[in-house]
PDB file of C-alpha atoms in Angstrom:
ATOM      1  CA  UNK A   1       0.156  -0.336  -0.034  1.00 35.00           C
ATOM      2  CA  UNK A   2       1.227   3.599  -1.078  1.00 37.00           C
ATOM      3  CA  UNK A   3       2.762   5.504   1.974  1.00 39.00           C
ATOM      4  CA  UNK A   4       0.687   8.763   2.090  1.00 39.00           C
ATOM      5  CA  UNK A   5       2.560  10.958   2.463  1.00 38.00           C
ATOM      6  CA  UNK A   6       0.585  14.407   3.582  1.00 38.00           C
ATOM      7  CA  UNK A   7       2.652  17.318   4.131  1.00 43.00           C
ATOM      8  CA  UNK A   8       5.972  18.207   4.204  1.00 44.00           C
ATOM      9  CA  UNK A   9       7.172  21.408   6.258  1.00 47.00           C
ATOM     10  CA  UNK A  10      10.421  22.988   6.169  1.00 47.00           C
ATOM     11  CA  UNK A  11      11.315  24.854   9.200  1.00 49.00           C
ATOM     12  CA  UNK A  12      13.389  27.655   9.257  1.00 47.00           C
ATOM     13  CA  UNK A  13      14.247  29.414  12.191  1.00 54.00           C
ATOM     14  CA  UNK A  14      16.960  32.065  13.197  1.00 48.00           C
ATOM     15  CA  UNK A  15      17.598  32.348  16.554  1.00 51.00           C
ATOM     16  CA  UNK A  16      19.441  33.831  19.273  1.00 48.00           C
ATOM     17  CA  UNK A  17      20.908  30.522  20.673  1.00 46.00           C
ATOM     18  CA  UNK A  18      23.596  31.327  23.158  1.00 44.00           C
ATOM     19  CA  UNK A  19      24.149  33.115  25.316  1.00 45.00           C
ATOM     20  CA  UNK A  20      27.776  33.899  26.684  1.00 40.00           C
ATOM     21  CA  UNK A  21      30.111  35.550  29.641  1.00 39.00           C
ATOM     22  CA  UNK A  22      33.470  37.389  28.778  1.00 39.00           C
ATOM     23  CA  UNK A  23      33.351  34.869  25.291  1.00 36.00           C
ATOM     24  CA  UNK A  24      32.561  31.700  27.188  1.00 37.00           C
ATOM     25  CA  UNK A  25      29.411  29.986  25.693  1.00 37.00           C
ATOM     26  CA  UNK A  26      27.578  28.746  27.975  1.00 41.00           C
ATOM     27  CA  UNK A  27      26.675  25.047  27.901  1.00 43.00           C
ATOM     28  CA  UNK A  28      23.911  23.847  29.319  1.00 45.00           C
ATOM     29  CA  UNK A  29      23.047  20.004  28.730  1.00 48.00           C
ATOM     30  CA  UNK A  30      20.192  18.112  29.564  1.00 50.00           C
ATOM     31  CA  UNK A  31      19.598  18.672  33.611  1.00 51.00           C
ATOM     32  CA  UNK A  32      16.468  18.224  33.617  1.00 53.00           C
ATOM     33  CA  UNK A  33      16.815  15.211  36.401  1.00 55.00           C
ATOM     34  CA  UNK A  34      19.130  17.601  38.365  1.00 68.00           C
ATOM     35  CA  UNK A  35      18.063  20.822  39.411  1.00 71.00           C
ATOM     36  CA  UNK A  36      21.546  21.701  40.968  1.00 75.00           C
ATOM     37  CA  UNK A  37      23.560  22.483  37.465  1.00 76.00           C
ATOM     38  CA  UNK A  38      20.165  24.527  36.124  1.00 75.00           C
ATOM     39  CA  UNK A  39      20.116  26.932  38.742  1.00 75.00           C
ATOM     40  CA  UNK A  40      23.661  27.246  38.252  1.00 76.00           C
ATOM     41  CA  UNK A  41      22.957  28.038  34.697  1.00 73.00           C
ATOM     42  CA  UNK A  42      20.224  30.791  35.612  1.00 72.00           C
ATOM     43  CA  UNK A  43      22.885  32.364  38.364  1.00 73.00           C
ATOM     44  CA  UNK A  44      24.940  33.103  34.941  1.00 74.00           C
ATOM     45  CA  UNK A  45      22.650  34.685  33.090  1.00 71.00           C
ATOM     46  CA  UNK A  46      22.939  38.163  34.267  1.00 68.00           C
ATOM     47  CA  UNK A  47      26.500  38.351  32.895  1.00 66.00           C
ATOM     48  CA  UNK A  48      25.675  36.424  29.662  1.00 66.00           C
ATOM     49  CA  UNK A  49      25.394  37.812  25.572  1.00 66.00           C
ATOM     50  CA  UNK A  50      22.568  36.494  23.413  1.00 66.00           C
ATOM     51  CA  UNK A  51      23.384  35.782  20.012  1.00 59.00           C
ATOM     52  CA  UNK A  52      21.520  34.635  17.082  1.00 70.00           C
ATOM     53  CA  UNK A  53      21.455  31.214  15.044  1.00 63.00           C
ATOM     54  CA  UNK A  54      19.132  30.018  12.080  1.00 71.00           C
ATOM     55  CA  UNK A  55      18.117  26.629  11.359  1.00 75.00           C
ATOM     56  CA  UNK A  56      15.788  24.716   9.564  1.00 77.00           C
ATOM     57  CA  UNK A  57      14.160  21.281   8.380  1.00 80.00           C
ATOM     58  CA  UNK A  58      11.073  19.142   7.209  1.00 79.00           C
ATOM     59  CA  UNK A  59       8.204  17.637   8.868  1.00 82.00           C
ATOM     60  CA  UNK A  60       7.262  14.436   7.299  1.00 82.00           C
ATOM     61  CA  UNK A  61       3.633  14.497   8.627  1.00 80.00           C
ATOM     62  CA  UNK A  62       2.009  10.794   7.740  1.00 80.00           C
ATOM     63  CA  UNK A  63      -1.339  10.459   7.806  1.00 78.00           C
ATOM     64  CA  UNK A  64      -2.172   7.055   5.960  1.00 76.00           C
ATOM     65  CA  UNK A  65      -0.136   4.120   4.793  1.00 74.00           C
ATOM     66  CA  UNK A  66       1.637   1.626   7.092  1.00 79.00           C
ATOM     67  CA  UNK A  67       3.120   3.850   9.835  1.00 82.00           C
ATOM     68  CA  UNK A  68       1.104   7.033   9.916  1.00 84.00           C
ATOM     69  CA  UNK A  69       2.370   9.617  12.535  1.00 88.00           C
ATOM     70  CA  UNK A  70      -0.529  11.750  12.895  1.00 88.00           C
ATOM     71  CA  UNK A  71      -3.729   9.313  14.308  1.00 93.00           C
ATOM     72  CA  UNK A  72      -6.691  11.629  15.576  1.00 95.00           C
ATOM     73  CA  UNK A  73      -7.416  10.775  19.317  1.00 97.00           C
ATOM     74  CA  UNK A  74     -10.913  13.202  19.731  1.00 98.00           C
ATOM     75  CA  UNK A  75     -13.578  15.120  17.610  1.00 98.00           C
ATOM     76  CA  UNK A  76     -16.552  17.362  19.014  1.00 98.00           C
ATOM     77  CA  UNK A  77     -20.335  16.885  18.860  1.00 98.00           C
ATOM     78  CA  UNK A  78     -20.021  18.886  15.156  1.00 98.00           C
ATOM     79  CA  UNK A  79     -17.172  17.764  13.822  1.00 98.00           C
ATOM     80  CA  UNK A  80     -18.508  15.239  11.155  1.00 97.00           C
ATOM     81  CA  UNK A  81     -21.286  17.556   9.752  1.00 98.00           C
ATOM     82  CA  UNK A  82     -18.306  21.466  10.323  1.00 98.00           C
ATOM     83  CA  UNK A  83     -17.202  22.495   7.027  1.00 97.00           C
ATOM     84  CA  UNK A  84     -13.750  23.492   9.276  1.00 97.00           C
ATOM     85  CA  UNK A  85     -13.687  20.114  11.237  1.00 96.00           C
ATOM     86  CA  UNK A  86     -14.092  22.161  13.972  1.00 98.00           C
ATOM     87  CA  UNK A  87     -13.382  19.860  17.124  1.00 98.00           C
ATOM     88  CA  UNK A  88     -11.315  17.801  16.008  1.00 98.00           C
ATOM     89  CA  UNK A  89      -8.073  16.434  17.809  1.00 98.00           C
ATOM     90  CA  UNK A  90      -4.885  14.931  16.645  1.00 97.00           C
ATOM     91  CA  UNK A  91      -1.577  13.542  18.079  1.00 97.00           C
ATOM     92  CA  UNK A  92       1.620  13.726  15.804  1.00 93.00           C
ATOM     93  CA  UNK A  93       5.142  11.943  16.408  1.00 94.00           C
ATOM     94  CA  UNK A  94       5.948  13.574  12.399  1.00 89.00           C
ATOM     95  CA  UNK A  95      10.068  12.758  11.644  1.00 87.00           C
ATOM     96  CA  UNK A  96      11.590  15.786  10.758  1.00 86.00           C
ATOM     97  CA  UNK A  97      14.971  15.348   8.425  1.00 83.00           C
ATOM     98  CA  UNK A  98      17.326  17.478   6.859  1.00 81.00           C
ATOM     99  CA  UNK A  99      15.503  17.362   3.601  1.00 79.00           C
ATOM    100  CA  UNK A 100      12.027  16.780   1.853  1.00 77.00           C
ATOM    101  CA  UNK A 101      12.666  12.953   1.028  1.00 79.00           C
ATOM    102  CA  UNK A 102      11.705  10.474   3.261  1.00 76.00           C
ATOM    103  CA  UNK A 103      15.562   8.928   3.192  1.00 83.00           C
ATOM    104  CA  UNK A 104      17.343  12.421   4.303  1.00 86.00           C
ATOM    105  CA  UNK A 105      19.311  12.387   6.975  1.00 91.00           C
ATOM    106  CA  UNK A 106      17.170  12.558  10.497  1.00 92.00           C
ATOM    107  CA  UNK A 107      17.419  15.560  12.885  1.00 90.00           C
ATOM    108  CA  UNK A 108      14.623  14.929  15.118  1.00 91.00           C
ATOM    109  CA  UNK A 109      10.862  14.746  15.802  1.00 93.00           C
ATOM    110  CA  UNK A 110       7.574  17.287  16.213  1.00 90.00           C
ATOM    111  CA  UNK A 111       5.374  15.774  18.745  1.00 96.00           C
ATOM    112  CA  UNK A 112       2.632  17.460  20.053  1.00 96.00           C
ATOM    113  CA  UNK A 113      -1.170  17.921  19.608  1.00 97.00           C
ATOM    114  CA  UNK A 114      -3.267  19.790  16.664  1.00 96.00           C
ATOM    115  CA  UNK A 115      -7.189  20.912  17.212  1.00 98.00           C
ATOM    116  CA  UNK A 116      -9.466  22.093  14.650  1.00 97.00           C
ATOM    117  CA  UNK A 117     -10.192  24.992  16.507  1.00 97.00           C
ATOM    118  CA  UNK A 118     -11.578  27.181  13.642  1.00 97.00           C
ATOM    119  CA  UNK A 119     -16.297  27.063  13.516  1.00 98.00           C
ATOM    120  CA  UNK A 120     -15.682  29.878  10.404  1.00 97.00           C
ATOM    121  CA  UNK A 121     -12.013  29.315   8.494  1.00 95.00           C
ATOM    122  CA  UNK A 122     -10.157  26.323   8.787  1.00 93.00           C
ATOM    123  CA  UNK A 123      -6.662  26.312  11.670  1.00 95.00           C
ATOM    124  CA  UNK A 124      -5.220  24.522  13.722  1.00 95.00           C
ATOM    125  CA  UNK A 125      -4.363  25.162  17.160  1.00 96.00           C
ATOM    126  CA  UNK A 126      -0.488  23.767  17.348  1.00 94.00           C
ATOM    127  CA  UNK A 127       1.146  22.655  20.564  1.00 95.00           C
ATOM    128  CA  UNK A 128       4.297  21.175  18.866  1.00 93.00           C
ATOM    129  CA  UNK A 129       7.689  20.004  20.668  1.00 94.00           C
ATOM    130  CA  UNK A 130      10.766  20.638  18.267  1.00 91.00           C
ATOM    131  CA  UNK A 131      13.106  17.204  19.967  1.00 94.00           C
ATOM    132  CA  UNK A 132      15.961  16.840  18.357  1.00 92.00           C
ATOM    133  CA  UNK A 133      16.745  12.899  18.638  1.00 95.00           C
ATOM    134  CA  UNK A 134      20.536  13.398  16.902  1.00 93.00           C
ATOM    135  CA  UNK A 135      24.021  15.168  16.567  1.00 85.00           C
ATOM    136  CA  UNK A 136      25.263  17.674  19.596  1.00 82.00           C
ATOM    137  CA  UNK A 137      21.729  18.738  19.649  1.00 83.00           C
ATOM    138  CA  UNK A 138      19.966  15.479  20.288  1.00 92.00           C
ATOM    139  CA  UNK A 139      18.120  15.669  23.620  1.00 92.00           C
ATOM    140  CA  UNK A 140      16.861  19.664  23.288  1.00 90.00           C
ATOM    141  CA  UNK A 141      13.752  21.176  22.383  1.00 90.00           C
ATOM    142  CA  UNK A 142      11.979  23.701  20.888  1.00 89.00           C
ATOM    143  CA  UNK A 143       8.312  24.667  21.725  1.00 91.00           C
ATOM    144  CA  UNK A 144       6.061  26.226  19.384  1.00 92.00           C
ATOM    145  CA  UNK A 145       1.912  26.681  20.329  1.00 94.00           C
ATOM    146  CA  UNK A 146       0.074  28.497  18.374  1.00 94.00           C
ATOM    147  CA  UNK A 147      -2.816  29.600  15.418  1.00 94.00           C
ATOM    148  CA  UNK A 148      -1.849  28.105  11.954  1.00 92.00           C
ATOM    149  CA  UNK A 149      -5.344  28.732   9.218  1.00 93.00           C
ATOM    150  CA  UNK A 150      -3.489  26.130   7.223  1.00 86.00           C
ATOM    151  CA  UNK A 151      -4.858  27.434   3.768  1.00 85.00           C
ATOM    152  CA  UNK A 152      -3.156  30.913   4.100  1.00 86.00           C
ATOM    153  CA  UNK A 153      -0.021  31.444   2.231  1.00 82.00           C
ATOM    154  CA  UNK A 154       1.455  32.715   5.143  1.00 83.00           C
ATOM    155  CA  UNK A 155       1.121  31.671   8.919  1.00 84.00           C
ATOM    156  CA  UNK A 156       2.755  32.899  12.114  1.00 86.00           C
ATOM    157  CA  UNK A 157       3.078  30.716  15.069  1.00 87.00           C
ATOM    158  CA  UNK A 158       4.538  31.796  18.363  1.00 88.00           C
ATOM    159  CA  UNK A 159       8.114  29.824  19.650  1.00 87.00           C
ATOM    160  CA  UNK A 160       7.050  29.530  23.247  1.00 89.00           C
ATOM    161  CA  UNK A 161      10.224  27.951  24.995  1.00 87.00           C
ATOM    162  CA  UNK A 162      12.705  25.560  24.811  1.00 87.00           C
ATOM    163  CA  UNK A 163      15.541  23.575  26.627  1.00 88.00           C
ATOM    164  CA  UNK A 164      18.741  22.470  26.561  1.00 85.00           C
ATOM    165  CA  UNK A 165      20.912  24.166  24.344  1.00 83.00           C
ATOM    166  CA  UNK A 166      17.631  26.118  23.555  1.00 84.00           C
ATOM    167  CA  UNK A 167      16.377  27.332  26.951  1.00 83.00           C
ATOM    168  CA  UNK A 168      14.104  30.262  26.977  1.00 81.00           C
ATOM    169  CA  UNK A 169      13.974  30.275  23.109  1.00 83.00           C
ATOM    170  CA  UNK A 170      11.043  32.605  22.283  1.00 80.00           C
ATOM    171  CA  UNK A 171      10.186  34.155  18.400  1.00 80.00           C
ATOM    172  CA  UNK A 172       7.872  33.266  15.460  1.00 77.00           C
ATOM    173  CA  UNK A 173       7.716  30.761  13.038  1.00 78.00           C
ATOM    174  CA  UNK A 174       6.210  31.768   9.436  1.00 74.00           C
ATOM    175  CA  UNK A 175       5.137  28.594   7.460  1.00 73.00           C
ATOM    176  CA  UNK A 176       3.416  28.818   3.844  1.00 67.00           C
ATOM    177  CA  UNK A 177       2.555  25.833   1.504  1.00 65.00           C
ATOM    178  CA  UNK A 178       4.991  25.106  -1.312  1.00 58.00           C
ATOM    179  CA  UNK A 179       2.985  22.718  -2.715  1.00 53.00           C
ATOM    180  CA  UNK A 180       0.066  19.638  -1.941  1.00 55.00           C
ATOM    181  CA  UNK A 181      -0.605  16.628  -3.923  1.00 51.00           C
ATOM    182  CA  UNK A 182      -4.486  16.155  -4.070  1.00 52.00           C
ATOM    183  CA  UNK A 183      -4.006  12.785  -5.253  1.00 47.00           C
ATOM    184  CA  UNK A 184      -1.738  11.293  -3.166  1.00 46.00           C
ATOM    185  CA  UNK A 185      -2.288  14.033  -0.371  1.00 50.00           C
ATOM    186  CA  UNK A 186       1.239  14.723  -0.172  1.00 44.00           C
ATOM    187  CA  UNK A 187       2.049  18.552   0.731  1.00 47.00           C
ATOM    188  CA  UNK A 188       5.413  20.656   0.773  1.00 46.00           C
ATOM    189  CA  UNK A 189       4.777  23.533   3.433  1.00 51.00           C
ATOM    190  CA  UNK A 190       7.834  25.829   4.496  1.00 49.00           C
ATOM    191  CA  UNK A 191       8.106  27.330   8.073  1.00 49.00           C
ATOM    192  CA  UNK A 192      10.288  30.063   8.451  1.00 46.00           C
ATOM    193  CA  UNK A 193      11.339  32.577  11.587  1.00 44.00           C
ATOM    194  CA  UNK A 194      13.260  34.229  13.395  1.00 49.00           C
ATOM    195  CA  UNK A 195      13.801  33.406  17.406  1.00 52.00           C
ATOM    196  CA  UNK A 196      15.639  34.461  20.600  1.00 53.00           C
ATOM    197  CA  UNK A 197      16.931  31.709  23.105  1.00 50.00           C
ATOM    198  CA  UNK A 198      18.506  32.229  26.827  1.00 46.00           C
ATOM    199  CA  UNK A 199      20.361  28.239  25.090  1.00 46.00           C
ATOM    200  CA  UNK A 200      24.007  28.269  24.274  1.00 42.00           C
ATOM    201  CA  UNK A 201      24.466  27.560  20.989  1.00 37.00           C
ATOM    202  CA  UNK A 202      25.931  29.572  18.713  1.00 33.00           C
ATOM    203  CA  UNK A 203      25.602  30.637  15.464  1.00 30.00           C
ATOM    204  CA  UNK A 204      28.426  29.062  13.755  1.00 26.00           C
ATOM    205  CA  UNK A 205      28.214  25.802  15.611  1.00 29.00           C
ATOM    206  CA  UNK A 206      24.094  25.115  14.441  1.00 29.00           C
ATOM    207  CA  UNK A 207      25.074  23.039  11.090  1.00 28.00           C
ATOM    208  CA  UNK A 208      23.820  19.968  11.283  1.00 30.00           C
ATOM    209  CA  UNK A 209      22.956  18.501   8.008  1.00 32.00           C
ATOM    210  CA  UNK A 210      20.023  20.038   7.229  1.00 34.00           C
ATOM    211  CA  UNK A 211      20.023  22.804  10.040  1.00 37.00           C
ATOM    212  CA  UNK A 212      22.259  26.243   9.133  1.00 32.00           C
TER     213      UNK A 212
END
């Protein structure tokens, strides 16, 4: 059975992802299980300077086939008759890759929920964590939360936080649809944006496959 790759989203984010003290980049690791290093990191922020960087990658969103990455978990009493699918909630665990091809270099996963939240227009409420599973940013995350009017040319989504090297990230991600094949439910979405962070990755260090 043909796998239905319903959308690819190219994500490009420019972010302030480093804070430096006396020219030394602060490099937090995955300290979630140990609050002491996190407390020490917070104390160092008074003497830190923010820098910025940019990254991009593709979301592989699969609604059908043998291994879907999006599953419906709930719907409202009017979802089946709503022109905007209002009330439907999906759980997402999309693969993130450096390129648009399914076999491209893996960067991480996009995990979270999307819900159809508009009675009049087709728009979804997105709450996603960008989870890096490969490379030097393995274990770090970026959080995206906001309204995505999926049929508009350009859509803005807030970047509201992060962990690891992207601690306290903030900024804007901008999406637009590159292409969509109705015969195979295949789409190419582009997301670009700017983000600030109290993280620790310097701009020159952000090149990982499709991340630049």
